[in-house]
Each structure stands twice: as C-alpha cells, then as structure tokens.
XYZ file of C-alpha atoms in Angstrom:
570
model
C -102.594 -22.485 -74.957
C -98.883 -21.519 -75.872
C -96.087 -23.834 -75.505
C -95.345 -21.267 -71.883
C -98.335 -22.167 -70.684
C -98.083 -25.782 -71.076
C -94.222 -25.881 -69.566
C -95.917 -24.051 -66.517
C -98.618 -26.584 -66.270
C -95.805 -29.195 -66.266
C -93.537 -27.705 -63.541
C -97.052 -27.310 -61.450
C -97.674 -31.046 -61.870
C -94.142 -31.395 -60.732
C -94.358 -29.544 -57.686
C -97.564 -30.781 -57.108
C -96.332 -34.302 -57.212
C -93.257 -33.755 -54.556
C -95.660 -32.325 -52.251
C -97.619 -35.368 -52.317
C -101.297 -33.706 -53.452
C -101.778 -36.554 -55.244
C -105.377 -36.006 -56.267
C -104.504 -32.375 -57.419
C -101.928 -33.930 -60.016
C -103.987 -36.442 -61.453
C -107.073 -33.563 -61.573
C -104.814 -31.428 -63.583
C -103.004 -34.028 -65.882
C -106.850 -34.967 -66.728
C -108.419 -31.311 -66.861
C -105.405 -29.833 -68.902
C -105.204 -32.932 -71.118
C -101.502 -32.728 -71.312
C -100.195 -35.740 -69.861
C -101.457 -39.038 -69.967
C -100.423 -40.408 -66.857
C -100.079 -44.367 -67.906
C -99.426 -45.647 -64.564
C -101.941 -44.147 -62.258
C -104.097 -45.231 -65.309
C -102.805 -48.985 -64.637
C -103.486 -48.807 -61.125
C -107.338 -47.064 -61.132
C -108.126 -50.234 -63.669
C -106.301 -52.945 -61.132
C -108.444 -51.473 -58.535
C -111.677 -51.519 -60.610
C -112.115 -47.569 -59.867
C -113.976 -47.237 -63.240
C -115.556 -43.818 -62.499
C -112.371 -42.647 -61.933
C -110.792 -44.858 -65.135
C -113.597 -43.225 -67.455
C -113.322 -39.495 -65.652
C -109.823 -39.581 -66.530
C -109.950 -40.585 -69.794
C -112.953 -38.234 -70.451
C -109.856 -35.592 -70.210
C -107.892 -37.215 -73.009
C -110.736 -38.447 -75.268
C -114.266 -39.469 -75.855
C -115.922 -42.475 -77.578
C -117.182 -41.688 -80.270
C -113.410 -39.170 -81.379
C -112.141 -42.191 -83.109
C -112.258 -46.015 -83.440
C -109.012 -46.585 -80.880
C -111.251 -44.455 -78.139
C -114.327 -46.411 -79.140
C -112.811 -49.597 -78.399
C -110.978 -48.592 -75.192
C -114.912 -47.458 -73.646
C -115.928 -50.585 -74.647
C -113.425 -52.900 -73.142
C -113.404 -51.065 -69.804
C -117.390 -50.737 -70.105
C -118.214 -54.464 -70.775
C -115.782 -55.095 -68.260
C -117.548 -53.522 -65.444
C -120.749 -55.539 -66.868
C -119.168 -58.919 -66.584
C -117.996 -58.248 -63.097
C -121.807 -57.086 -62.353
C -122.995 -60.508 -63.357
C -120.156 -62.630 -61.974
C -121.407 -61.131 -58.471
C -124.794 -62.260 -59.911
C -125.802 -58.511 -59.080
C -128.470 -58.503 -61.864
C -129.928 -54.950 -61.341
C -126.703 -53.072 -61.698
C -125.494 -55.400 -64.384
C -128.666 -53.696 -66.257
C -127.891 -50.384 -65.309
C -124.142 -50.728 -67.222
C -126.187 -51.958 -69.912
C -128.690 -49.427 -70.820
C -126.482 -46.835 -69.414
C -123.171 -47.496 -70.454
C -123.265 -50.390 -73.696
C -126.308 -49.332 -75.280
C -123.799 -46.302 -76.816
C -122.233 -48.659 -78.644
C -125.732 -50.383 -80.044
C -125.886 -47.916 -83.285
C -122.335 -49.285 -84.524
C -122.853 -53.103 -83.624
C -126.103 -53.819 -82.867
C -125.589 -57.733 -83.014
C -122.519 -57.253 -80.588
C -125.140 -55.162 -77.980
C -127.509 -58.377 -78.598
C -125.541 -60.907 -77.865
C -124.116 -58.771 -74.866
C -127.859 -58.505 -73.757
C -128.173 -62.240 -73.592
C -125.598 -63.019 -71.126
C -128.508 -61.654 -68.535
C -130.223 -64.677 -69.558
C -127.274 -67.071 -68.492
C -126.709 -68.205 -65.025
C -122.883 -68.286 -65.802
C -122.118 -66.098 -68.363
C -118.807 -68.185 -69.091
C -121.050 -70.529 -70.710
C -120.847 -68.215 -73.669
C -118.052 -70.099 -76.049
C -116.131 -66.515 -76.313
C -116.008 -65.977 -72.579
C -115.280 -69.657 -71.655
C -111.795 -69.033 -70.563
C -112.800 -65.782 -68.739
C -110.727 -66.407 -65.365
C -110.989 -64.407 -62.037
C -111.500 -60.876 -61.606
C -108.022 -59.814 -61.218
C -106.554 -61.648 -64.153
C -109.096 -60.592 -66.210
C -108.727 -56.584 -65.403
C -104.696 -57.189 -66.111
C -105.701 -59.097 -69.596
C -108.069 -55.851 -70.421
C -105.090 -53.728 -69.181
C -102.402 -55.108 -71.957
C -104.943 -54.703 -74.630
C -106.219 -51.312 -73.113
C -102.519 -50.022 -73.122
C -102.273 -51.108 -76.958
C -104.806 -48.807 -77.626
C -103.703 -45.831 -75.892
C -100.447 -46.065 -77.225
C -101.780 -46.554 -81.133
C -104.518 -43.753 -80.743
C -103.207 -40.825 -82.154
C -105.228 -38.543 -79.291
C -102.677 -39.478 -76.932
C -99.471 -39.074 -79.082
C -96.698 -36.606 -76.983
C -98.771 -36.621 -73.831
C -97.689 -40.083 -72.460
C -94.142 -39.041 -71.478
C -93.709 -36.549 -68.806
C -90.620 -34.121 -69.819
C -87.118 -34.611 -68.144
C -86.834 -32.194 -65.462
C -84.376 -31.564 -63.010
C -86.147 -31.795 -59.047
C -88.165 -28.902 -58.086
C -87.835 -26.866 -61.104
C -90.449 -24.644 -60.063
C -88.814 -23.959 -56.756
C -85.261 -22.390 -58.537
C -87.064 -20.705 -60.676
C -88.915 -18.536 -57.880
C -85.762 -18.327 -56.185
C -84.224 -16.758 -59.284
C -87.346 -14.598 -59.487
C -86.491 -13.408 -55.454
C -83.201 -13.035 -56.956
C -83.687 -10.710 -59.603
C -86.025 -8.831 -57.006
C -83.661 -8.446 -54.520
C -81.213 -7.037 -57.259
C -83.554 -4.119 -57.383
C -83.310 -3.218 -53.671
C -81.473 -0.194 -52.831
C -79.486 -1.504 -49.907
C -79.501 -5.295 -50.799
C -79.272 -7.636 -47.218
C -77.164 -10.261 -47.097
C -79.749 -12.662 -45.720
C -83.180 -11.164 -46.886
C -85.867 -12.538 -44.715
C -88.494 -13.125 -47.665
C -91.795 -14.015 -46.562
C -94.210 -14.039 -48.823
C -95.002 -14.177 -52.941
C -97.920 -12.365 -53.465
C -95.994 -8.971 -53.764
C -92.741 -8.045 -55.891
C -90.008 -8.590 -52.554
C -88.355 -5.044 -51.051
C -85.604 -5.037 -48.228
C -87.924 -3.184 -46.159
C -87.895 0.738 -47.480
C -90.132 2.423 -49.403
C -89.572 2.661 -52.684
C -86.415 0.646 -52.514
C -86.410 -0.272 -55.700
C -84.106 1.192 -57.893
C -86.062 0.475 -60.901
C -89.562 -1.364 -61.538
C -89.355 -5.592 -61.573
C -90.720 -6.664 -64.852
C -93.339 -8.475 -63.088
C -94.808 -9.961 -66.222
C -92.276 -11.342 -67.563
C -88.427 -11.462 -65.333
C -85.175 -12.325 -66.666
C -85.198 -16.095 -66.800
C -80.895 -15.810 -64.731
C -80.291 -14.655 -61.472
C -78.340 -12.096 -60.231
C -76.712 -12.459 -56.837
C -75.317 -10.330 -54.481
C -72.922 -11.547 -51.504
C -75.562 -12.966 -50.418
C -78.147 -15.222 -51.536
C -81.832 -16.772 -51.063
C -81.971 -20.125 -48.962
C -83.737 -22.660 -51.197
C -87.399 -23.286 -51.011
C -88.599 -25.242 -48.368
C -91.414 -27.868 -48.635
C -94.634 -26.257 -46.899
C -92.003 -24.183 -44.539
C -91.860 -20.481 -44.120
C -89.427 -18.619 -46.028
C -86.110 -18.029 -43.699
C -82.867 -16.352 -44.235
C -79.907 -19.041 -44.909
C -77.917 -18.884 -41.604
C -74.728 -17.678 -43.293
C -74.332 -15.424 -46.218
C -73.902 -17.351 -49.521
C -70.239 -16.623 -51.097
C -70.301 -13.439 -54.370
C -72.206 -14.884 -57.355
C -72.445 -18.371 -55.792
C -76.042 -18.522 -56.526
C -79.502 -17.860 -55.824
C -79.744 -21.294 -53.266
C -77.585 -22.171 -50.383
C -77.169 -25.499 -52.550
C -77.718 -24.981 -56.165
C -78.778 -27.492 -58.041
C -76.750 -28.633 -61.609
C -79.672 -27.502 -63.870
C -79.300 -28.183 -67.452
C -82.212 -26.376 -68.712
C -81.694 -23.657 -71.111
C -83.422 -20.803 -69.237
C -81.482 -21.658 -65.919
C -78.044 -20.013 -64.919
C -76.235 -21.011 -61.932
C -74.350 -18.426 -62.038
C -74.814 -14.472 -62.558
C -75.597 -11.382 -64.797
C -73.715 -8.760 -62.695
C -74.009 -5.262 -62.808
C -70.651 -3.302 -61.394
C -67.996 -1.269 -62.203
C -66.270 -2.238 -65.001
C -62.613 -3.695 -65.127
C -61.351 -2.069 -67.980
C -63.868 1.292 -68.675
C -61.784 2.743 -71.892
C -62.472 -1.134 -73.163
C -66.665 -0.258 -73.440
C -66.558 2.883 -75.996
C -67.430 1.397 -78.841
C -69.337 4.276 -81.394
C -70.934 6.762 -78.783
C -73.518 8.934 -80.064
C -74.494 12.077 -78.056
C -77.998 13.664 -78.068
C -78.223 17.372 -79.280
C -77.873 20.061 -76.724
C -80.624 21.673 -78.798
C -82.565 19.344 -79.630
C -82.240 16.186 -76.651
C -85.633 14.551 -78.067
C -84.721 14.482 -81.795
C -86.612 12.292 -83.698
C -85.348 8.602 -84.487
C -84.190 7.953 -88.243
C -86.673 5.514 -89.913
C -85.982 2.481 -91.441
C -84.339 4.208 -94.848
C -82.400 6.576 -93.307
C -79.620 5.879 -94.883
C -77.072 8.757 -95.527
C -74.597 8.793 -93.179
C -75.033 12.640 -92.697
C -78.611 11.992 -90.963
C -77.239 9.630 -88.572
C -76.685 11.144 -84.830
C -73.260 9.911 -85.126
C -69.928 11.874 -84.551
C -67.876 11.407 -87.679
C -64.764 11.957 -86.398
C -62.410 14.702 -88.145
C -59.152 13.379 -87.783
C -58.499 10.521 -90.500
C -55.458 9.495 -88.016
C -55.485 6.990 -85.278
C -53.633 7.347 -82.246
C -52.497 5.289 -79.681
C -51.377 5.106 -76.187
C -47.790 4.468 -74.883
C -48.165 1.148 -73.791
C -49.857 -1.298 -75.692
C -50.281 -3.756 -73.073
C -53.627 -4.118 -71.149
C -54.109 -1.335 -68.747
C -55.859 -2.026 -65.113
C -57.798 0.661 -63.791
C -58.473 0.976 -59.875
C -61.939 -0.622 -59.386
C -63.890 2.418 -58.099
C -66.401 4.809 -59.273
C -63.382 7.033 -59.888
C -60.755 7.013 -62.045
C -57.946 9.569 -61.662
C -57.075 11.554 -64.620
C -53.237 10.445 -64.473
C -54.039 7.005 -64.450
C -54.469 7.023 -68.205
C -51.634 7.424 -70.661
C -51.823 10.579 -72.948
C -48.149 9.963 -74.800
C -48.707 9.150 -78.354
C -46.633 5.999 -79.443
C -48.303 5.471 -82.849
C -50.000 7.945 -85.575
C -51.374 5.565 -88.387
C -52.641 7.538 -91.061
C -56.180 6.163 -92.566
C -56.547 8.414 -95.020
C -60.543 8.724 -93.721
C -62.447 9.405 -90.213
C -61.777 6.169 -88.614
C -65.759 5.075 -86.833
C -64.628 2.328 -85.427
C -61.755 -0.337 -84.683
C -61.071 -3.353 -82.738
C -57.605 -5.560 -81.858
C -57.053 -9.086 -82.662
C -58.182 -11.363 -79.492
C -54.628 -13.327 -79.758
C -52.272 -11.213 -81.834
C -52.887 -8.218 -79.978
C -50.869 -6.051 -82.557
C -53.376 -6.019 -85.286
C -55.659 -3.559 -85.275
C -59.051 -3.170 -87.148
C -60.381 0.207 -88.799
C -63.169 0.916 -90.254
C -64.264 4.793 -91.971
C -66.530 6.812 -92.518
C -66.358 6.452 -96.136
C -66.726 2.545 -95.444
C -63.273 1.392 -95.919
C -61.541 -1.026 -93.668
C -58.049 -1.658 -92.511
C -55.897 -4.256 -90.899
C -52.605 -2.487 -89.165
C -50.118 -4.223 -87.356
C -49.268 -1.530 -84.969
C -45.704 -2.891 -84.304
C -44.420 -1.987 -87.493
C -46.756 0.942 -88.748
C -47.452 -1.422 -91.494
C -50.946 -1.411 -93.069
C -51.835 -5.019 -94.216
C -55.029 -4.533 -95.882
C -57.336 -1.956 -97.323
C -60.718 -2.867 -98.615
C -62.805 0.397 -100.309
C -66.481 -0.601 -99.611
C -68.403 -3.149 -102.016
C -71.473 -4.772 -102.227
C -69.975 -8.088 -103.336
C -73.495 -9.910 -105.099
C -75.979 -7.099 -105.516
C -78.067 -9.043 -107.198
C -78.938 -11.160 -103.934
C -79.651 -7.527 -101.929
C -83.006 -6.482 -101.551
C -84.309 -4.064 -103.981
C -84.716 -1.531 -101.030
C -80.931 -1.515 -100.776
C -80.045 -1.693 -104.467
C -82.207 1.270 -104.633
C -80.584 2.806 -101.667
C -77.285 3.022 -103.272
C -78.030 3.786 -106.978
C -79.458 7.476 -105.136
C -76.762 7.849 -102.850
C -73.671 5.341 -102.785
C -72.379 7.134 -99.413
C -71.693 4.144 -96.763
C -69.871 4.134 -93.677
C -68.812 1.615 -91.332
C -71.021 1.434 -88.187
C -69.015 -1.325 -86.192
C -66.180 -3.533 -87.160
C -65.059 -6.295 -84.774
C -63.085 -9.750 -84.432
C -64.639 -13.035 -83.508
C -63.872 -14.572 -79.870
C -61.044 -16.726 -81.666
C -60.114 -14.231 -84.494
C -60.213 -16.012 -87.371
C -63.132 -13.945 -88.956
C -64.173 -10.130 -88.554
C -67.172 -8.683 -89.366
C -68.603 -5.409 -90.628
C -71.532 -3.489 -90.260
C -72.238 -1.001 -92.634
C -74.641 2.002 -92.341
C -76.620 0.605 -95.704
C -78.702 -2.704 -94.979
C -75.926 -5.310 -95.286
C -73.201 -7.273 -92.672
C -70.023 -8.471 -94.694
C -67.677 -11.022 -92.793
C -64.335 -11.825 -93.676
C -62.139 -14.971 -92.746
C -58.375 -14.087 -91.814
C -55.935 -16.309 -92.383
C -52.886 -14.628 -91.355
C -50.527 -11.919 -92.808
C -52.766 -10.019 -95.188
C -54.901 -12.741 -96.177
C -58.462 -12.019 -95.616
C -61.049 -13.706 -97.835
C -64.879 -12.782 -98.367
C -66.774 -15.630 -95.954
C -70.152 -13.861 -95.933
C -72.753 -11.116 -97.023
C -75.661 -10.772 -95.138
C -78.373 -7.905 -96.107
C -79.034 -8.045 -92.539
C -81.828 -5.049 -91.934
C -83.709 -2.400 -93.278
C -82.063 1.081 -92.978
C -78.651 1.050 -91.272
C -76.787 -1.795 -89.423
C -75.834 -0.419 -86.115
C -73.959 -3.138 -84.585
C -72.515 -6.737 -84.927
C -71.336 -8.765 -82.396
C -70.684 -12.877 -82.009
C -71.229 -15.447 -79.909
C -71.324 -19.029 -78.870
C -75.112 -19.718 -77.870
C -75.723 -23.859 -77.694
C -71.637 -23.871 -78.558
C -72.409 -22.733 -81.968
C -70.765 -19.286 -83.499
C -73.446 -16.790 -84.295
C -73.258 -13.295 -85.698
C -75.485 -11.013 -83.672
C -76.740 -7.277 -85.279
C -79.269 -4.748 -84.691
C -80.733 -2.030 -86.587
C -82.800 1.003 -87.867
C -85.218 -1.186 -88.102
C -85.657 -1.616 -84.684
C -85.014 -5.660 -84.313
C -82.460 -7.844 -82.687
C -81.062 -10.748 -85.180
C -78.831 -13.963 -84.734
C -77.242 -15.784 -87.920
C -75.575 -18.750 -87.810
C -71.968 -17.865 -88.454
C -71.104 -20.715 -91.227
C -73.816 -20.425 -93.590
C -75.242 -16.796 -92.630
C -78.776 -18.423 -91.538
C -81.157 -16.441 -89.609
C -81.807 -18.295 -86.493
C -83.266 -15.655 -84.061
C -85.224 -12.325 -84.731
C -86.165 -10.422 -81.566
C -88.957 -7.393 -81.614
C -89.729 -5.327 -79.157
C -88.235 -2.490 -79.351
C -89.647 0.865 -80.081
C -86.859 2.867 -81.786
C -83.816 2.539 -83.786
C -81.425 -0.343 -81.950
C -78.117 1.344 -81.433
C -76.040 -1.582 -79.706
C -76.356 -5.194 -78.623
C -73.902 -6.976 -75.834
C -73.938 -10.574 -75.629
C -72.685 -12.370 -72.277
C -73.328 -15.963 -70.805
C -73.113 -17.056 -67.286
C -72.372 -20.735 -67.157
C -75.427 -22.421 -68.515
C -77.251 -19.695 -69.741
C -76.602 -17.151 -73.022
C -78.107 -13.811 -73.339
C -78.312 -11.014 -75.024
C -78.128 -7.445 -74.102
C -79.560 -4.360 -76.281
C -80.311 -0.656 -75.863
C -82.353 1.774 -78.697
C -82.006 5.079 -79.453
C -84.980 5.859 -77.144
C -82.777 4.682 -73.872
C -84.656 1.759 -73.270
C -82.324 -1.536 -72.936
C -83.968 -5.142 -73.336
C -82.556 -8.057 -72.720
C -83.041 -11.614 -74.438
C -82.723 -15.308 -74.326
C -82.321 -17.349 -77.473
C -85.391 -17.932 -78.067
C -88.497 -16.934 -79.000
C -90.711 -15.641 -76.316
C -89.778 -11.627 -76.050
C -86.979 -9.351 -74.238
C -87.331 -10.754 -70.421
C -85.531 -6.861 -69.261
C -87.253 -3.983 -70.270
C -85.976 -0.665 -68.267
C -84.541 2.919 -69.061
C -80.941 4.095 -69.004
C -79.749 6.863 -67.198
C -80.365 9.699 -68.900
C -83.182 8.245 -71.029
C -80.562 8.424 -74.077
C -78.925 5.171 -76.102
C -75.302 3.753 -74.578
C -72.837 1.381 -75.399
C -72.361 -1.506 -73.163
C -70.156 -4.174 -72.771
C -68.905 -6.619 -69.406
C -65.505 -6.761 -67.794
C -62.838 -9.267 -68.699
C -64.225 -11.456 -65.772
C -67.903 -11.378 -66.259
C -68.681 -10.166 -63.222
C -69.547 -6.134 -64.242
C -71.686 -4.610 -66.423
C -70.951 -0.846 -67.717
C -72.795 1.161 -70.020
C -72.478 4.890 -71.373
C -69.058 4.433 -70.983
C -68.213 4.869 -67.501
C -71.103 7.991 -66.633
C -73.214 5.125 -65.832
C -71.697 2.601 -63.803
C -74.516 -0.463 -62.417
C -73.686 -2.112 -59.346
C-alpha cells in the first residue's frame, strides 16, 4: 500500500474515533496493521477479553514471526490457563492446554510438561515458581508490564505504536476543500451552496455548470473560495448552507481551523483578473496560422531557429514614460489610452532582446537577455549598461555529453528566460541548450558566477524561484517535458515532477499562507499544477485555445492571468 493510502487509513481512524464507532477503529487499526493501539491493548488484557487480546494482535503478528511474538502468546496464553484453574474450572483449563499451549510444546517441551502438571495440583501456587502468584487483577497488570516490554522491543511493531499528530477532523477540511474546489467550477457560484450529498462531483444546480471537468481522481490539495464559503462539516448532520456568507478568500469553513499540515491552505488559489496585465508577458509564443497543430520539438531540439519562438528584430529596448508602477482599472477591459506609448528610454543591446526583468528593490536595473545568449544589467536612469556577459558554459566538463555534443555541432544559444530572485541578490538564466546559470549580485556591476546547473534535456524554457518550507529554490521546466526544483545554495535537485505530455513552456509558482504550489502549462495547452512533493500534478485541465500561455498572479495574490490578458480566470 503507498504511503497515500496509509495517511487515508489514518485520517479514517481519526474520524472514526470522533464519531465514537469505537469498534470500527479498533477493527481497522487491527485489519490494516498500521497502528498498534497500546492502550485499548492495556484495557482488553485488564478486562481478561483474551479473544479479543489475541484477535488483535493476530493483526500485528503471529507466534511463531519471531521470538518477541512467541513469548507475548505465551504469557497471555498461560495466563488464561492459570485463571482456568484458579476457578478450579478443570475442563476449560484443558481446553487452553491442548488448544492454545500445546503450540508452544515443539520449542520447550519440558516447559509444556511441567505446565501439564499443574492439572494435577489442587492449588497450582504450590508450584515454587508460581508461589507468589497473587489475585487475578494484579497478576493481569504484572503480565501487562512485561507484555508491553515486548511489544515495544519486537521489531513487528516498530512505527505503528504512535498515532501521527493531526490537527481535529482532518478528514472533514479536507472534503470541505474538495466542495471547495468543486464549487470553483460552477458557472454561477452561490454564496451559500446548499451541498447535500458526496457521492457525486457538487454543481450549483444547472446542467453542465461546470466550467471545466473536477479532477475527481486526484483534486488540488488548497481551496479556492469565492465570497462565499462551505459551513464546516457537521458530526452525523446534513449538509446546510452557513447562515451568512463567509467574507472573499476567508476560507472554505465558517471557522477554519489553524492547520499546519503541508497539503492544507487556509487561504486561496484565486483565479481573476489580473492587477497589473502588461506585468504577465513574459516570452509569448504564438501557434502558426498555417500550421496551429505543429508538432512539439523533442528533447534535442536545440537550435534556436526550430523553436516556435518570436525572435524579436529590434536589438533595442524601449520603455514607457513613466517608470513607476502603472494600475490598470480592474475589468475585463482595458482602454487603449490607459497605457503609455511615449518612449523615455532606447537602450541599445546590440542583439534581439528575449527576455528581461527589473530588480525587485532597485527598480532601475533592468535585466536583458538575447537571442544570441548574452545578458545585460542597465540602470535605466542613466542609460548606463553595467554588465555584459557573451554566453559560456563555465565547467563543460561537468555537462552531460548530450550537451557537450550539442554545442560542438551548433554553438547557437539564446536566452529563454532571465529573472531576479524575490530579494534580488541573485538572477538566473535559462538558456535554450540544457543548462541554468545563476549569478549573485552584489551591487554596482558586480555579479559573480553562484551556479551552473545542466538542468534538462533539450532547451530550458523557464526559471523561476521560490520559498517552499522557507527555503530558496530555483524552479525550471523543459523540452523534456518535466517540472524541476533545486535547492538554490548548492544547486541540489530536490523535486522532479512528470506528467506532462509535451514540451513545458512556463512554470508560475504562488503560495497561499500555509501551502506552496506550483503552476505549469506545455506546449500542448494543458496546465498542471503541483505540490512539493512527490505524488503527481493535483490540476490537470486545458487552456483556452488549447495552445501554451504565460502565467503569472497579481501583486496581491488574489488573481490569476494567463495568455496575457486574452484569457482572464475568474
């Protein structure tokens, strides 16, 4: 069973346990063999339940798996005997014997002897061993010490005698985020959807409502509120709409609980119209009027000149009149005159710029990457260029033979994507040829080589960072059709995600309070999106237009844009 599985069997036994079916939990703790629960254990012995005591261990172990199990049958067995013959019940006291002791014959037969002839004694504490036997209870809370000894030392039971820290009815928010994410899907969302059952994907009432299909197998592990949200989960009640709508993205529960696990937000992923639009475009490709379904490049298609990517033909960048942020009216317009078309600055690259990027905090440096892969640092104030860097692989000898091959038949490279990190004191680079380079800045012109990652197979599409776990990672995405994270110090790969089925063209990572994702879309339209960890994209739908976009979240977290404006999600 996967590790899934077993966290689901855990969150069952949870909600199993605060409804009070009692018998259920301790039937599934003993049939799934997963947790070892020590006290009802304790309890079933105290009570002299030993049909129960041996049909829940039977779940964990049997006698003969090891010497610790062995000796844990026998106490409880020989037990059971000497309470048979302190009630001078002779005929079951027999029964245990052949039935239960004689097991253990064929590893101690002089042990099953002298066991045989207490039946002969009228007080079997005249045995010198069993001389101090006391009463019934203190004797089943001696066996109980020892018994506990056992369990603890037997390696059977190591990891299942500790249930896992869970916040309260963890199984409870995470349908309600499921409802959630349903809802999302509605056409014409409710404020107070009246949900009332679980057996089918939830609708607000219309056929075919839903504005694209739930990815029933396998949802996005967040929620994604509306004004209005899902009351919480009521024990053995009906499901009933909260009796005043919830405030914007304050949850999926009138009363959210703090949840600290991973794969819980408390807040939202939010599609809507984005803040700041002209902020999204990052390296837009555009299908071929004559050709929409061209085919994807492969892994080693390398040369810039088979990439569906406009290489500009200017080798000048321009820029607007006012440098300052911009805010654009927040509808699913945006008037022509509301963008400035005077230019202030003409900065001469000397190639096709591909792409560029500001500093986060000095907002007068500017980024540039070419076509030809060189890269520039401008302060735009002064028309000054800082730096220039012509491309270079800076240890070939640590590439991969694929791309060390790759260049010696054609050294073309351009730069797919260059960008700052959240705090801007390192930029990175992604190159059309296999490998991610990332520079530290240090002010002025001083940028130093921090790291060189040969990062995918084929072309490196786009590189972004980000703070999953409060760690900086580099995130990039390729020809070669995977997702990867790298740990932004040492350049270790932490995180590769499959799944998708073409080229991937762009990756946006976003967090909403407690919970870090990771956004992608392919060249094939489909976008994916991803936790850290492991267990496969948890979005899986087409784009408008069934063609790759950019994407990227206003300034507040709240909207989500992609294609740059065409496409706006709310």
């Amino acid at each position: 069973m996967s590790s899934l599985s077993r966290e689901l069997v855990f969150l069952i036994l949870q909600f199993l346990d605060e409804e009070k079916f009692k018998e259920t939990v301790h039937k599934l703790e003993q049939e799934s063999g997963f947790y070892f629960n020590m006290k009802y254990f304790e309890d079933e012995v105290i009570n002299g339940n030993w049909d129960e005591v041996e049909r829940y261990l039977g779940g964990f172990t049997k006698v003969d798996d090891n010497r610790y199990s062995m000796k844990i049958f026998f106490e409880i067995r020989k037990q059971k005997y000497l309470e048979a013959l302190d009630k001078h019940d002779r005929s079951k006291a027999v029964e245990i014997l052949v039935k239960d002791l004689k097991v253990f014959a064929s590893f101690n037969e002089e042990l099953f002897k002298e066991i045989t002839q207490l039946l002969t004694l009228e007080n079997f504490r005249e045995n010198e061993q069993l001389s101090k036997y006391g009463d019934t209870k203190s004797a089943r809370a001696i066996m109980l010490v020892e018994l506990k000894k056992l369990i603890e030392a037997n390696p059977l039971f190591r990891d299942k005698l500790q249930f896992p820290n869970l916040k309260s009815s963890r199984l409870r928010t995470l349908i309600n985020q499921s409802l959630n994410w349903q809802h999302q899907l509605c056409k014409n969302p409710r404020p107070n959807p009246d949900i009332k059952t679980l057996f089918v994907d939830h609708s607000c009432g219309q056929p075919n409502g839903a504005r694209a299909p739930s990815p029933a197998n396998n949802p996005l592990l967040g929620s994604i509120p509306k004004p209005g949200g899902f009351p919480q989960l009521g024990a053995h009640g009906p499901f009933q709409p909260a009796p005043t709508p919830v405030a914007p993205l304050a949850g999926w529960m009138s009363n959210p609980p703090a949840v600290t696990h991973p794969a819980v937000s408390g807040g939202a992923i939010g599609f809507g119209t984005p803040t700041n639009p002209a902020a999204m475009l990052k390296h837009p490709r555009t299908p071929s009027a004559a050709n929409p379904s061209m085919d994807y490049p492969s892994g080693d298609s390398d040369h810039v000149s088979k990439r569906p990517r406009p290489v500009g033909l200017s080798e000048e960048v321009n820029l607007p009149v006012n440098m300052m942020p911009v805010t654009y009216p927040q509808s699913h317009s945006y008037p022509q005159d509301d963008f400035h078309k005077a230019v202030a600055r003409t900065l001469s690259q000397g190639s096709a710029p591909m792409s560029m990027d500001f500093h986060p905090v000095q907002q007068t440096l500017l980024l540039v990457g070419t076509n030809v892969g060189d890269i520039g640092l401008w302060d735009v104030g002064t028309k000054e260029r800082l730096v220039v860097r012509n491309f270079k692989v800076w240890e070939l000898g640590k590439c991969s033979m694929a791309l060390q091959a790759a260049l010696v038949k054609d050294p073309t490279v351009s730069v797919n994507r260059i960008i700052w990190s959240p705090d801007g004191t390192l930029f990175g680079v992604a190159y059309s040829r296999h490998i991610v380079q990332i520079y530290s800045y240090h002010g002025g012109d001083d940028i130093r080589q921090h790291l060189e990652i040969d990062a995918h197979v084929g072309g490196v599409n786009d590189i972004a960072f980000a703070h999953p776990n409060k760690q900086l990672c580099i995130i990039t995405c390729g020809d070669d059709k995977t997702i990867k994270v790298w740990e932004a110090t040492s350049g270790t790969k932490q995180f590769t995600f499959e799944g998708h089925e073409a080229p991937v063209y762009s990756v946006c990572p976003h967090y909403k309070e407690n919970i870090q994702f990771i956004f992608s879309t392919a060249l094939d339209g489909k976008i994916k999106a991803w936790l850290y960890d492991n267990l496969g994209s948890r979005v899986d739908y087409d784009a408008p237009g069934h063609w790759c976009t950019t994407m990227a979240y206003s300034a507040d977290g709240s909207r989500f844009v992609s294609k740059f404006i065409v496409n706006i999600f709310s």
